[in-house]
Tab-separated table of C-alpha atoms in Angstrom:
chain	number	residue	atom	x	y	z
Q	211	UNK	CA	0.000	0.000	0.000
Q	212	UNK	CA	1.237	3.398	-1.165
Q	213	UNK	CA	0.248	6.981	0.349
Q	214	UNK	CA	0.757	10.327	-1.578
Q	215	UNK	CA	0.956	13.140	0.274
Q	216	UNK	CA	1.014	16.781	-1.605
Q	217	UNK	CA	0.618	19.766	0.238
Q	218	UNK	CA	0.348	23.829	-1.188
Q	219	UNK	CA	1.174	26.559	0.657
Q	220	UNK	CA	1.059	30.206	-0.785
Q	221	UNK	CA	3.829	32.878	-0.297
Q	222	UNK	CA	2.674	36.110	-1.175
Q	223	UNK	CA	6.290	37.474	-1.644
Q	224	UNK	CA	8.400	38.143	-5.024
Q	225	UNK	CA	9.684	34.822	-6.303
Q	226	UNK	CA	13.501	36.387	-6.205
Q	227	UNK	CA	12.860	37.354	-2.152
Q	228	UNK	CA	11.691	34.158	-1.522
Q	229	UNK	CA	14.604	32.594	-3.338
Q	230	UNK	CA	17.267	34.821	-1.510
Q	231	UNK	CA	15.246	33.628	1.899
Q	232	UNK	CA	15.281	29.900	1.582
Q	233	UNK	CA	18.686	30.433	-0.523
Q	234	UNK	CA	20.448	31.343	2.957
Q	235	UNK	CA	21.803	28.840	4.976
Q	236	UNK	CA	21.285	30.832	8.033
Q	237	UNK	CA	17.018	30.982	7.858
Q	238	UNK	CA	16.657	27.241	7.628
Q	239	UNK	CA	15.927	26.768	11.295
Q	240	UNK	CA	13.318	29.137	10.615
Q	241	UNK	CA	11.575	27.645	7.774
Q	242	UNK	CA	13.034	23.961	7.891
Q	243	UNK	CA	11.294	22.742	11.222
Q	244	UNK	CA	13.760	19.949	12.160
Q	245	UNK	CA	16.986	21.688	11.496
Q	246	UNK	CA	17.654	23.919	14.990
Q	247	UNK	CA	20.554	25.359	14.147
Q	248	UNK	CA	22.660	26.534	11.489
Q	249	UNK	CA	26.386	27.847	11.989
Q	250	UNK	CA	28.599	28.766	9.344
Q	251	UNK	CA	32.184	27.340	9.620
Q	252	UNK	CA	33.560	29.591	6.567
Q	253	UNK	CA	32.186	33.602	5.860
Q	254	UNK	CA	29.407	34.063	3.957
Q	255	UNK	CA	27.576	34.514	1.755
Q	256	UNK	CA	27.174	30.947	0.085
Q	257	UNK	CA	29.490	29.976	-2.558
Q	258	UNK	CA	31.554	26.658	-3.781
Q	259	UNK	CA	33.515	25.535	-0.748
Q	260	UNK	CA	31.053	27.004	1.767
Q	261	UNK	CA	30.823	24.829	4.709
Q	262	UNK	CA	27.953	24.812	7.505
Q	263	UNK	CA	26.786	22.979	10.052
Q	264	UNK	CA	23.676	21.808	10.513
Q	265	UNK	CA	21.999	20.157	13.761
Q	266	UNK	CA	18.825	18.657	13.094
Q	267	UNK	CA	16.021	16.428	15.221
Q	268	UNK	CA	15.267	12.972	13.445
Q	269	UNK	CA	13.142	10.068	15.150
Q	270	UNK	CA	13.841	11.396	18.584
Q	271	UNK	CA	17.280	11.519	17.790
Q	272	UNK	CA	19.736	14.962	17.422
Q	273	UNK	CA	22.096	14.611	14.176
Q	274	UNK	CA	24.780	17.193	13.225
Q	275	UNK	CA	26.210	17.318	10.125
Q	276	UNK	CA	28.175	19.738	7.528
């Protein structure tokens, strides 16, 4: 037995703000609701070899990765 799930939610913000928002590492704990924290390990902004890490609750259980 198979369940889909689909859910819609409306963000009545530019597409580009919204982008920039969910594009920064540092408002996922905000949006993402089992990541707690987010701590960059290099400056920002993003960009390739940007590192971050990320503590997260899964299954009762705390995970941190980068």
């Amino acid at each position: 037995m198979s369940v889909d799930v689909t859910e819609t939610i409306v963000i009545e913000r530019p597409l580009d703000e919204v982008a920039s928002y969910a594009g920064d590492p540092s408002n996922a704990p905000t949006w993402y609701r089992r990541i707690d924290e987010a701590v960059w390990q290099t400056e920002p902004p993003i960009t390739l070899g940007s590192e971050i890490t990320f503590t997260a609750r899964f299954l009762g259980r705390t995970l941190t990765y980068t």
